[in-house]
Amino acid sequence: VRVVLTRQQMFTFGHRPETWQRVQLGAGADGALQSVMHEAVAETSRLEDYVEVVVNWSGQLYKSENVKLDYKLVSLDHASPMDMRAPGAAHGVHALEVAMDELAYALDMDPLALRLNNYTDHDAANGLPYSTKELRACYAQGAERFGWSRRPMAPRSMKEGSELIGWGMATGQWDALQMFARAAAVLHADGRLEVRSAATDIGTGTYTVMAQIAAAAMGLPMEQVIFQLGDSTLPAAPIEGGSSHVATVGSAVEGVCEKLQKRLFKLARAMPDSPFDKAKFADVRFREGAMELAATGDAPGASISLAGILAAAGEASIEEKYLMLPNMLKQKKYIRATHSAVFCEVRVDEAFGTVRVTRVVSAIAAGRIMSAQLARSQIYGGVVWGISQALHEETLADHRLGRFMNHSLAEYHVAANADIHDIDVIFVEEDDRIVSRLGAKGVGEIGIVGVAAAVSNAIFHATGRRIRSTPMTPDKVMAPGDGWAAGDSAIGLSPD
C-alpha cells in the first residue's frame, strides 16, 4: 500500500499545537536558581484532548529546589493537533532557554556560565539520577568549536557592514525511549545472514544501521547481511517514533545475533576433535566470517569459518528468534534522556529586519552512535527544522471558520537552501547500557530541541531586542520595544 498526500491534505492530518507560555525564574546574585515557574496553555480540538509534555523540562534541566509547573488545554473549533518532531520539547524548551538567556543578562552573567552554575545530574521533580548525562562535555566541546570565549557580553557589539552579528546558545533535552521488539535471523551455509523485523524506515536509514549492527555482531561484511522490514508478517516491532528505533529494534537485532553466536558455539564444540570443546562462550569472538578463540600468549587462537561450522554440523542454515523487552525494573530508577548544546550565529540587517543564521554548532550526547553518517544527517535535519521553526514556519487560521489559510508551500514558508549555511555537528562520547544493551539512545528529535531558542538568543545579542514569539519575522525584528506584542499566538514569555 502506498499513500501520497498533497500539502493541503497534510493540514487535515494534524499540526503542532499553538501554546502560550509564561516562565518565571528566581536566582541569587551568584546565578543559582532559587525558583522555576513554568506554565503553558495549549490548544486542542473539541474532538479530543491532545496532550504534550511542555513544561516538565523546566523541572529537569537545571538545579532548583522550588519548581512549579502548570499545563492547561483550551478546546478550540479547530483541527486536532498531533505529534510533530520533538512534541512538547521543541517549544517548551524554547521558552525555558529564552528565559535563561534573559536571566543571564539580568545577572550580567555569561549565558553558558549560568547554565553550568545550575547543572544537575538529577531530576529536580523526583530526585532520580540521569542514566548518563554528558551535557557538560556538550557545553565544553560545542563552546570550543564555536569560539564562544570570544563572545562580547553586550548586545549590539559586533557588526560587519550593514549587518549586526549576534551569538546565542541554548540547551536541548529529549527522552531516551525504548520499547519492545522482536527479531529473527537466519544464517545460511554460504555465509549470508538474513535478519527480519517489522520495523520501518522513514528515510532515517533503518535498513543500513540494522545491517551494520548485525554485521558487527556476527563479524560479517555488510554485503553479506540482508535486513528485511516493513511487513506485518515479520516479527513485531514498534513504529519509528520517539527517537527509539535504534535502542529498540537495534537491541533486538543484536540480541538475536547473540543467540546465533551461542548456537554456532554449541555446534563448534560438538565437532570431532574440536579446539572449542573446553572453551567458554566468553572466550570466543566473531570476525571476518569466522569464530575464533582468544589468543593465549604468543600462540594465535583457533579459528573456524561460520560456513565450516554449519557444514560440519550438516546444516544448510540455522535460525533464531529474539524478544527484546525493556528492563523496566532497572530503567525506572533513572531518568533517561539525550542532550544537546546549540551555539548559533546570526546576522541581522536592521534596515530590513532580515535574519540570516550563518553558523550553528550542535554538540550532541545520545549514547553510542551506531552510524555517524546517518546520525549526523539526522542532526542536520533537526537543525534545519529548528531554524525554520525560529524564522519561517507559522500556520494561520481563519478565526471565523477555523480553517487554515496558508495551506500550500507558497504561503507556508519553510527554510530553503538559501537559508541554511554552516552546520557543525559534534557527537560527545557517551555509552548508556541502562537505556539499551547497545549503549545507544536516539538522535531523531534532539536535533531540533534548543535550536530556535539559540537563534532567538543570538538575535537579542545582535539587536538588543528580545522577541518572545515564533516565527521571528522581519516585522517583529523591526518592531519597537522588546518585541513582545499582545496577541502573538506562538510562544510567549512573561514580560516581567
Short mmCIF file of C-alpha atoms in Angstrom, two decimals:
data_model
loop_
_atom_site.label_atom_id
_atom_site.label_comp_id
_atom_site.label_asym_id
_atom_site.label_seq_id
_atom_site.Cartn_x
_atom_site.Cartn_y
_atom_site.Cartn_z
CA VAL A 1 0.00 0.00 0.00
CA ARG A 2 1.35 3.41 -0.92
CA VAL A 3 -0.28 6.67 0.15
CA VAL A 4 0.76 10.09 -1.13
CA LEU A 5 -0.86 13.16 0.41
CA THR A 6 -0.95 16.63 -1.06
CA ARG A 7 0.18 19.57 1.06
CA GLN A 8 -3.45 20.61 1.53
CA GLN A 9 -4.37 17.12 2.72
CA MET A 10 -1.49 17.16 5.17
CA PHE A 11 -3.17 20.03 7.02
CA THR A 12 -6.08 17.72 7.84
CA PHE A 13 -3.65 15.20 9.30
CA GLY A 14 -2.51 17.34 12.23
CA HIS A 15 -0.19 20.15 13.28
CA ARG A 16 1.99 21.27 16.18
CA PRO A 17 -0.34 22.92 18.70
CA GLU A 18 -0.06 26.60 19.47
CA THR A 19 0.99 27.35 23.04
CA TRP A 20 1.11 30.37 25.28
CA GLN A 21 3.75 30.07 27.96
CA ARG A 22 4.98 32.03 30.95
CA VAL A 23 8.33 31.31 32.58
CA GLN A 24 9.39 32.98 35.82
CA LEU A 25 12.86 32.38 37.24
CA GLY A 26 14.27 33.47 40.57
CA ALA A 27 18.01 33.45 41.23
CA GLY A 28 20.56 34.77 43.67
CA ALA A 29 23.32 37.16 42.69
CA ASP A 30 25.59 34.16 42.16
CA GLY A 31 23.22 32.87 39.48
CA ALA A 32 21.97 29.87 41.48
CA LEU A 33 18.33 29.24 40.63
CA GLN A 34 16.06 29.57 43.65
CA SER A 35 12.75 29.04 41.87
CA VAL A 36 11.44 27.92 38.50
CA MET A 37 7.83 28.51 37.44
CA HIS A 38 6.63 27.43 34.02
CA GLU A 39 3.01 27.45 32.92
CA ALA A 40 1.61 26.68 29.49
CA VAL A 41 -1.78 26.89 27.83
CA ALA A 42 -2.05 24.74 24.73
CA GLU A 43 -4.70 24.33 22.09
CA THR A 44 -6.59 21.17 21.32
CA SER A 45 -9.70 20.49 19.27
CA ARG A 46 -13.19 19.84 20.58
CA LEU A 47 -12.87 16.27 19.32
CA GLU A 48 -10.04 15.11 21.56
CA ASP A 49 -7.65 16.19 24.31
CA TYR A 50 -4.23 16.25 22.68
CA VAL A 51 -1.61 16.47 25.44
CA GLU A 52 2.14 17.14 25.18
CA VAL A 53 4.97 17.29 27.69
CA VAL A 54 5.67 21.03 27.50
CA VAL A 55 6.60 22.28 30.97
CA ASN A 56 8.23 19.23 32.57
CA TRP A 57 11.60 20.00 31.00
CA SER A 58 11.86 23.05 33.26
CA GLY A 59 11.86 20.77 36.28
CA GLN A 60 14.57 18.53 34.88
CA LEU A 61 17.24 20.54 33.11
CA TYR A 62 18.51 22.74 35.94
CA LYS A 63 19.03 22.52 39.69
CA SER A 64 16.33 24.22 41.75
CA GLU A 65 14.57 23.14 44.91
CA ASN A 66 11.45 25.18 44.17
CA VAL A 67 9.68 24.24 40.95
CA LYS A 68 6.08 24.90 39.97
CA LEU A 69 4.75 23.58 36.66
CA ASP A 70 1.27 24.07 35.21
CA TYR A 71 -0.24 22.92 31.94
CA LYS A 72 -3.76 23.56 30.65
CA LEU A 73 -5.67 22.76 27.48
CA VAL A 74 -8.08 25.04 25.64
CA SER A 75 -10.59 23.40 23.29
CA LEU A 76 -10.99 25.25 20.01
CA ASP A 77 -13.10 24.86 16.86
CA HIS A 78 -10.00 23.69 15.11
CA ALA A 79 -8.42 20.58 13.62
CA SER A 80 -6.80 18.26 16.17
CA PRO A 81 -3.09 18.78 16.81
CA MET A 82 -0.71 15.84 16.69
CA ASP A 83 2.91 14.88 17.32
CA MET A 84 5.43 16.91 15.36
CA ARG A 85 9.19 16.44 15.77
CA ALA A 86 10.12 16.63 19.47
CA PRO A 87 6.49 17.18 20.55
CA GLY A 88 6.33 19.45 23.59
CA ALA A 89 10.09 19.89 23.84
CA ALA A 90 10.65 21.90 20.66
CA HIS A 91 8.57 24.77 22.06
CA GLY A 92 8.64 24.00 25.81
CA VAL A 93 12.44 24.05 25.99
CA HIS A 94 12.40 27.12 23.74
CA ALA A 95 10.54 29.12 26.37
CA LEU A 96 12.81 27.94 29.19
CA GLU A 97 16.01 28.64 27.26
CA VAL A 98 14.98 32.14 26.18
CA ALA A 99 14.11 32.85 29.83
CA MET A 100 17.52 31.53 30.94
CA ASP A 101 19.21 33.89 28.49
CA GLU A 102 17.17 36.79 29.81
CA LEU A 103 18.12 35.85 33.38
CA ALA A 104 21.79 35.76 32.38
CA TYR A 105 21.57 39.35 31.20
CA ALA A 106 19.69 40.42 34.32
CA LEU A 107 22.59 38.98 36.35
CA ASP A 108 25.28 40.26 33.95
CA MET A 109 26.49 36.65 33.67
CA ASP A 110 27.62 34.72 30.62
CA PRO A 111 24.66 32.55 29.43
CA LEU A 112 26.83 29.42 29.32
CA ALA A 113 28.23 30.10 32.80
CA LEU A 114 24.68 30.45 34.15
CA ARG A 115 23.75 27.02 32.80
CA LEU A 116 26.90 25.42 34.18
CA ASN A 117 26.21 27.07 37.53
CA ASN A 118 22.85 25.29 37.67
CA TYR A 119 23.94 21.96 36.21
CA THR A 120 22.36 18.90 37.79
CA ASP A 121 22.73 15.14 37.47
CA HIS A 122 19.27 14.54 38.96
CA ASP A 123 15.68 15.30 38.06
CA ALA A 124 14.57 18.03 40.47
CA ALA A 125 10.97 16.79 40.36
CA ASN A 126 11.52 13.22 41.56
CA GLY A 127 15.16 13.08 42.60
CA LEU A 128 16.06 10.36 40.11
CA PRO A 129 19.59 10.43 38.68
CA TYR A 130 20.19 10.52 34.93
CA SER A 131 21.28 7.19 33.49
CA THR A 132 24.00 9.15 31.67
CA LYS A 133 24.29 12.87 31.08
CA GLU A 134 27.31 14.14 29.18
CA LEU A 135 25.85 17.63 28.81
CA ARG A 136 28.94 19.24 30.38
CA ALA A 137 31.01 17.74 27.58
CA CYS A 138 28.47 19.10 25.06
CA TYR A 139 28.89 22.58 26.54
CA ALA A 140 32.69 22.36 26.57
CA GLN A 141 33.19 20.88 23.11
CA GLY A 142 30.49 22.99 21.48
CA ALA A 143 31.78 26.22 23.01
CA GLU A 144 35.35 25.49 21.96
CA ARG A 145 34.38 24.62 18.38
CA PHE A 146 32.17 27.72 18.11
CA GLY A 147 34.64 30.10 19.74
CA TRP A 148 32.23 31.15 22.49
CA SER A 149 35.02 32.51 24.71
CA ARG A 150 35.49 35.38 22.22
CA ARG A 151 31.87 36.50 22.58
CA PRO A 152 31.40 40.01 24.00
CA MET A 153 28.60 40.16 26.55
CA ALA A 154 26.99 43.41 25.42
CA PRO A 155 24.28 43.32 22.74
CA ARG A 156 24.92 45.24 19.51
CA SER A 157 28.69 44.91 20.00
CA MET A 158 29.50 43.04 16.78
CA LYS A 159 28.87 44.41 13.31
CA GLU A 160 30.10 43.87 9.78
CA GLY A 161 28.99 46.26 7.08
CA SER A 162 25.23 46.79 7.41
CA GLU A 163 24.69 43.63 9.43
CA LEU A 164 24.58 43.25 13.19
CA ILE A 165 26.11 39.97 14.38
CA GLY A 166 24.87 38.01 17.35
CA TRP A 167 25.93 34.82 19.12
CA GLY A 168 23.44 32.82 21.16
CA MET A 169 23.25 29.39 22.74
CA ALA A 170 20.71 27.06 24.29
CA THR A 171 20.39 23.62 25.86
CA GLY A 172 18.30 20.77 24.50
CA GLN A 173 16.85 17.66 26.08
CA TRP A 174 14.68 14.81 24.81
CA ASP A 175 13.56 11.48 26.26
CA ALA A 176 15.66 8.38 25.60
CA LEU A 177 12.96 5.81 24.97
CA GLN A 178 12.97 2.06 24.49
CA MET A 179 10.01 -0.14 23.55
CA PHE A 180 9.64 -3.87 22.91
CA ALA A 181 10.60 -5.52 19.62
CA ARG A 182 11.07 -8.94 18.09
CA ALA A 183 13.67 -10.05 15.55
CA ALA A 184 14.54 -13.23 13.71
CA ALA A 185 17.78 -14.16 11.97
CA VAL A 186 18.82 -16.92 9.57
CA LEU A 187 22.46 -17.73 8.88
CA HIS A 188 22.99 -19.69 5.65
CA ALA A 189 25.84 -22.07 4.87
CA ASP A 190 27.10 -19.73 2.13
CA GLY A 191 27.66 -17.00 4.75
CA ARG A 192 24.55 -14.92 4.05
CA LEU A 193 22.77 -13.52 7.08
CA GLU A 194 19.09 -12.55 6.88
CA VAL A 195 17.67 -10.50 9.74
CA ARG A 196 13.96 -9.73 9.91
CA SER A 197 11.82 -7.36 11.98
CA ALA A 198 8.63 -5.45 11.22
CA ALA A 199 10.45 -2.16 11.71
CA THR A 200 10.07 0.85 9.41
CA ASP A 201 12.42 3.14 7.55
CA ILE A 202 11.01 6.63 7.03
CA GLY A 203 14.20 7.79 5.40
CA THR A 204 16.33 7.78 8.53
CA GLY A 205 18.49 4.80 7.48
CA THR A 206 16.96 1.89 9.41
CA TYR A 207 17.91 -0.57 6.66
CA THR A 208 21.54 0.49 6.89
CA VAL A 209 22.05 0.79 10.63
CA MET A 210 20.34 -2.52 11.42
CA ALA A 211 22.50 -4.28 8.84
CA GLN A 212 25.55 -2.61 10.40
CA ILE A 213 24.58 -3.81 13.89
CA ALA A 214 24.07 -7.37 12.63
CA ALA A 215 27.28 -7.37 10.60
CA ALA A 216 29.32 -6.10 13.56
CA ALA A 217 27.79 -8.70 15.91
CA MET A 218 28.43 -11.64 13.57
CA GLY A 219 31.74 -10.46 12.19
CA LEU A 220 30.45 -10.43 8.63
CA PRO A 221 30.92 -7.91 5.82
CA MET A 222 27.92 -5.68 5.20
CA GLU A 223 27.33 -7.09 1.72
CA GLN A 224 26.50 -10.49 3.24
CA VAL A 225 23.77 -9.09 5.51
CA ILE A 226 20.18 -8.57 4.39
CA PHE A 227 17.78 -6.73 6.69
CA GLN A 228 14.08 -7.13 5.98
CA LEU A 229 11.48 -4.73 7.40
CA GLY A 230 8.17 -3.08 6.64
CA ASP A 231 5.95 -6.18 6.53
CA SER A 232 3.36 -7.11 9.16
CA THR A 233 4.16 -10.82 8.70
CA LEU A 234 7.64 -10.21 10.14
CA PRO A 235 8.42 -10.33 13.89
CA ALA A 236 6.60 -7.45 15.59
CA ALA A 237 8.28 -4.08 16.09
CA PRO A 238 7.01 -0.62 17.11
CA ILE A 239 6.54 2.41 14.91
CA GLU A 240 9.54 4.57 14.12
CA GLY A 241 8.90 7.38 16.57
CA GLY A 242 10.19 8.96 19.75
CA SER A 243 13.82 8.54 18.66
CA SER A 244 13.63 4.94 19.90
CA HIS A 245 14.18 2.73 16.86
CA VAL A 246 17.91 2.07 17.27
CA ALA A 247 17.65 1.48 21.03
CA THR A 248 14.63 -0.79 20.47
CA VAL A 249 14.96 -2.67 17.17
CA GLY A 250 18.74 -2.41 17.22
CA SER A 251 18.80 -4.15 20.61
CA ALA A 252 16.54 -6.90 19.24
CA VAL A 253 18.86 -7.35 16.25
CA GLU A 254 21.93 -7.60 18.48
CA GLY A 255 20.03 -9.98 20.78
CA VAL A 256 19.07 -12.38 18.00
CA CYS A 257 22.63 -12.30 16.67
CA GLU A 258 23.91 -13.25 20.11
CA LYS A 259 21.56 -16.26 20.07
CA LEU A 260 23.03 -17.25 16.69
CA GLN A 261 26.54 -16.90 18.14
CA LYS A 262 25.70 -19.22 21.04
CA ARG A 263 24.13 -21.72 18.65
CA LEU A 264 27.25 -21.70 16.48
CA PHE A 265 29.45 -22.08 19.56
CA LYS A 266 27.44 -25.12 20.65
CA LEU A 267 27.76 -26.69 17.18
CA ALA A 268 31.51 -25.98 17.09
CA ARG A 269 32.06 -27.64 20.48
CA ALA A 270 30.27 -30.75 19.20
CA MET A 271 32.68 -31.16 16.25
CA PRO A 272 35.14 -34.10 16.42
CA ASP A 273 38.45 -33.03 18.00
CA SER A 274 37.07 -29.53 18.35
CA PRO A 275 39.51 -26.90 19.63
CA PHE A 276 36.48 -25.29 21.27
CA ASP A 277 35.42 -28.31 23.39
CA LYS A 278 36.79 -26.85 26.63
CA ALA A 279 36.22 -23.20 25.75
CA LYS A 280 33.65 -20.88 27.26
CA PHE A 281 31.44 -18.64 25.17
CA ALA A 282 33.16 -15.59 26.69
CA ASP A 283 36.45 -16.85 25.20
CA VAL A 284 35.35 -16.59 21.56
CA ARG A 285 34.80 -13.72 19.19
CA PHE A 286 33.32 -13.39 15.73
CA ARG A 287 35.17 -11.57 12.99
CA GLU A 288 35.92 -11.85 9.28
CA GLY A 289 33.28 -14.54 8.82
CA ALA A 290 34.78 -16.86 11.43
CA MET A 291 34.60 -17.78 15.11
CA GLU A 292 37.92 -17.71 16.87
CA LEU A 293 39.36 -18.33 20.32
CA ALA A 294 41.21 -15.56 22.06
CA ALA A 295 44.98 -15.89 21.65
CA THR A 296 46.96 -17.30 24.56
CA GLY A 297 50.45 -15.86 24.89
CA ASP A 298 52.18 -15.78 21.52
CA ALA A 299 50.06 -18.59 20.11
CA PRO A 300 47.18 -17.49 17.88
CA GLY A 301 43.72 -18.72 18.83
CA ALA A 302 41.98 -21.48 16.93
CA SER A 303 39.59 -20.27 14.24
CA ILE A 304 36.88 -21.82 12.06
CA SER A 305 34.66 -20.18 9.48
CA LEU A 306 30.94 -19.92 10.17
CA ALA A 307 30.32 -21.79 6.91
CA GLY A 308 32.65 -24.53 8.15
CA ILE A 309 30.71 -24.89 11.39
CA LEU A 310 27.43 -25.30 9.52
CA ALA A 311 28.99 -27.75 7.06
CA ALA A 312 30.42 -29.89 9.86
CA ALA A 313 27.02 -29.95 11.54
CA GLY A 314 25.28 -30.82 8.27
CA GLU A 315 23.12 -27.70 8.49
CA ALA A 316 22.13 -25.69 5.41
CA SER A 317 21.07 -22.86 7.71
CA ILE A 318 20.25 -22.08 11.33
CA GLU A 319 17.57 -19.71 12.61
CA GLU A 320 16.96 -17.94 15.91
CA LYS A 321 14.29 -15.58 17.25
CA TYR A 322 14.52 -12.99 19.98
CA LEU A 323 12.13 -10.87 22.02
CA MET A 324 13.62 -7.62 23.34
CA LEU A 325 11.81 -6.30 26.41
CA PRO A 326 12.98 -3.13 28.20
CA ASN A 327 14.33 -3.80 31.68
CA MET A 328 11.79 -1.59 33.40
CA LEU A 329 12.90 -2.59 36.92
CA LYS A 330 16.33 -1.24 36.10
CA GLN A 331 15.25 1.72 33.95
CA LYS A 332 12.65 3.11 36.37
CA LYS A 333 15.43 4.03 38.80
CA TYR A 334 16.76 6.62 36.36
CA ILE A 335 15.67 9.49 34.18
CA ARG A 336 16.78 8.67 30.64
CA ALA A 337 17.43 11.47 28.17
CA THR A 338 19.52 12.77 25.30
CA HIS A 339 21.10 16.22 25.50
CA SER A 340 22.46 18.95 23.28
CA ALA A 341 24.23 22.27 23.44
CA VAL A 342 23.43 24.51 20.47
CA PHE A 343 25.56 27.54 19.57
CA CYS A 344 24.34 29.90 16.87
CA GLU A 345 25.50 32.93 14.91
CA VAL A 346 23.03 35.27 13.22
CA ARG A 347 23.45 38.31 11.02
CA VAL A 348 20.64 40.86 11.12
CA ASP A 349 20.05 43.58 8.56
CA GLU A 350 18.44 46.13 10.81
CA ALA A 351 17.15 48.23 7.93
CA PHE A 352 15.07 45.36 6.58
CA GLY A 353 14.70 43.15 9.67
CA THR A 354 16.01 40.10 7.86
CA VAL A 355 17.85 37.44 9.83
CA ARG A 356 20.42 35.00 8.45
CA VAL A 357 21.61 32.07 10.54
CA THR A 358 25.17 31.82 9.27
CA ARG A 359 26.66 29.28 11.66
CA VAL A 360 25.40 26.57 14.01
CA VAL A 361 27.39 24.19 16.20
CA SER A 362 25.32 21.41 17.74
CA ALA A 363 27.00 19.17 20.31
CA ILE A 364 25.00 16.01 20.98
CA ALA A 365 25.10 13.41 23.77
CA ALA A 366 22.95 10.49 22.62
CA GLY A 367 24.67 7.34 23.78
CA ARG A 368 26.75 5.23 21.39
CA ILE A 369 26.45 6.45 17.83
CA MET A 370 25.93 3.35 15.70
CA SER A 371 26.35 5.11 12.35
CA ALA A 372 27.98 8.54 12.49
CA GLN A 373 26.97 9.41 8.93
CA LEU A 374 23.29 8.61 9.45
CA ALA A 375 23.22 10.25 12.89
CA ARG A 376 24.85 13.41 11.56
CA SER A 377 22.24 13.55 8.80
CA GLN A 378 19.51 13.39 11.46
CA ILE A 379 21.01 16.31 13.38
CA TYR A 380 21.41 18.33 10.17
CA GLY A 381 17.71 17.84 9.53
CA GLY A 382 16.81 18.82 13.09
CA VAL A 383 18.90 21.99 12.94
CA VAL A 384 17.36 22.98 9.60
CA TRP A 385 13.89 22.41 11.04
CA GLY A 386 14.79 24.40 14.16
CA ILE A 387 15.94 27.33 12.01
CA SER A 388 12.70 27.03 10.08
CA GLN A 389 10.73 27.00 13.35
CA ALA A 390 12.58 30.09 14.51
CA LEU A 391 12.28 32.23 11.40
CA HIS A 392 9.66 30.89 8.99
CA GLU A 393 7.03 28.35 9.97
CA GLU A 394 3.60 29.53 11.05
CA THR A 395 0.11 28.21 10.42
CA LEU A 396 -2.52 30.92 10.04
CA ALA A 397 -6.16 30.14 10.76
CA ASP A 398 -9.32 31.90 9.66
CA HIS A 399 -10.86 32.63 13.05
CA ARG A 400 -14.34 32.82 11.58
CA LEU A 401 -14.26 29.34 10.03
CA GLY A 402 -11.44 27.57 11.86
CA ARG A 403 -9.77 26.71 8.56
CA PHE A 404 -6.11 27.05 7.73
CA MET A 405 -5.42 29.77 5.21
CA ASN A 406 -1.79 29.18 4.21
CA HIS A 407 -2.12 25.55 3.20
CA SER A 408 0.46 25.47 0.43
CA LEU A 409 4.24 25.70 0.32
CA ALA A 410 3.86 29.03 -1.47
CA GLU A 411 2.35 30.55 1.70
CA TYR A 412 3.56 28.23 4.45
CA HIS A 413 7.23 29.18 4.50
CA VAL A 414 9.96 26.66 5.32
CA ALA A 415 13.72 27.07 5.32
CA ALA A 416 15.18 26.70 1.83
CA ASN A 417 18.76 26.07 0.72
CA ALA A 418 19.46 29.81 0.70
CA ASP A 419 18.53 30.00 4.40
CA ILE A 420 20.96 27.30 5.54
CA HIS A 421 24.68 27.93 5.88
CA ASP A 422 27.34 26.22 8.02
CA ILE A 423 26.18 23.44 10.38
CA ASP A 424 28.77 21.65 12.50
CA VAL A 425 27.73 18.55 14.45
CA ILE A 426 29.70 17.08 17.36
CA PHE A 427 28.88 13.71 18.93
CA VAL A 428 30.10 13.60 22.51
CA GLU A 429 31.28 10.21 23.73
CA GLU A 430 28.58 8.51 25.80
CA ASP A 431 27.58 4.88 26.44
CA ASP A 432 24.27 4.14 28.15
CA ARG A 433 23.67 0.45 28.91
CA ILE A 434 20.64 1.34 31.04
CA VAL A 435 18.71 2.66 28.04
CA SER A 436 19.76 -0.17 25.74
CA ARG A 437 22.08 -3.15 25.53
CA LEU A 438 23.79 -1.37 22.62
CA GLY A 439 24.59 1.67 24.75
CA ALA A 440 22.71 3.74 22.17
CA LYS A 441 19.90 6.22 22.70
CA GLY A 442 18.39 8.07 19.71
CA VAL A 443 19.22 11.11 17.60
CA GLY A 444 15.97 12.00 15.83
CA GLU A 445 14.24 14.59 18.00
CA ILE A 446 17.18 16.01 19.94
CA GLY A 447 18.47 17.72 16.77
CA ILE A 448 15.66 20.30 16.77
CA VAL A 449 15.39 20.98 20.53
CA GLY A 450 17.06 24.22 21.56
CA VAL A 451 17.79 25.44 18.03
CA ALA A 452 15.02 28.06 17.88
CA ALA A 453 15.99 29.33 21.33
CA ALA A 454 19.64 29.65 20.29
CA VAL A 455 18.52 31.67 17.24
CA SER A 456 16.30 33.87 19.41
CA ASN A 457 19.10 34.49 21.91
CA ALA A 458 21.50 35.30 19.08
CA ILE A 459 19.03 37.84 17.67
CA PHE A 460 18.90 39.51 21.08
CA HIS A 461 22.68 39.62 21.23
CA ALA A 462 22.78 41.18 17.77
CA THR A 463 19.99 43.72 18.22
CA GLY A 464 19.29 44.12 21.93
CA ARG A 465 15.67 43.29 21.13
CA ARG A 466 14.02 40.33 22.85
CA ILE A 467 11.49 38.58 20.60
CA ARG A 468 9.26 36.25 22.56
CA SER A 469 7.22 34.61 19.82
CA THR A 470 7.93 32.47 16.79
CA PRO A 471 8.45 32.79 13.93
CA MET A 472 10.78 35.76 14.39
CA THR A 473 9.85 37.50 11.18
CA PRO A 474 11.24 40.86 9.96
CA ASP A 475 8.24 42.81 11.27
CA LYS A 476 8.97 41.57 14.80
CA VAL A 477 12.69 42.27 14.46
CA MET A 478 11.88 45.85 13.45
CA ALA A 479 9.06 46.36 15.99
CA PRO A 480 9.62 48.98 18.69
CA GLY A 481 10.11 47.88 22.28
CA ASP A 482 11.23 44.41 23.30
CA GLY A 483 9.45 42.54 20.55
CA TRP A 484 6.50 41.37 22.64
CA ALA A 485 3.12 42.08 21.08
CA ALA A 486 -0.19 41.21 22.73
CA GLY A 487 -1.99 38.59 20.72
CA ASP A 488 1.11 36.83 19.39
CA SER A 489 -0.03 33.26 19.15
CA ALA A 490 3.08 31.13 19.21
CA ILE A 491 5.39 31.21 22.23
CA GLY A 492 5.29 33.93 24.85
CA LEU A 493 7.30 34.63 27.96
CA SER A 494 6.13 36.89 30.70
CA PRO A 495 7.36 40.44 30.03
CA ASP A 496 8.14 40.72 33.75
#
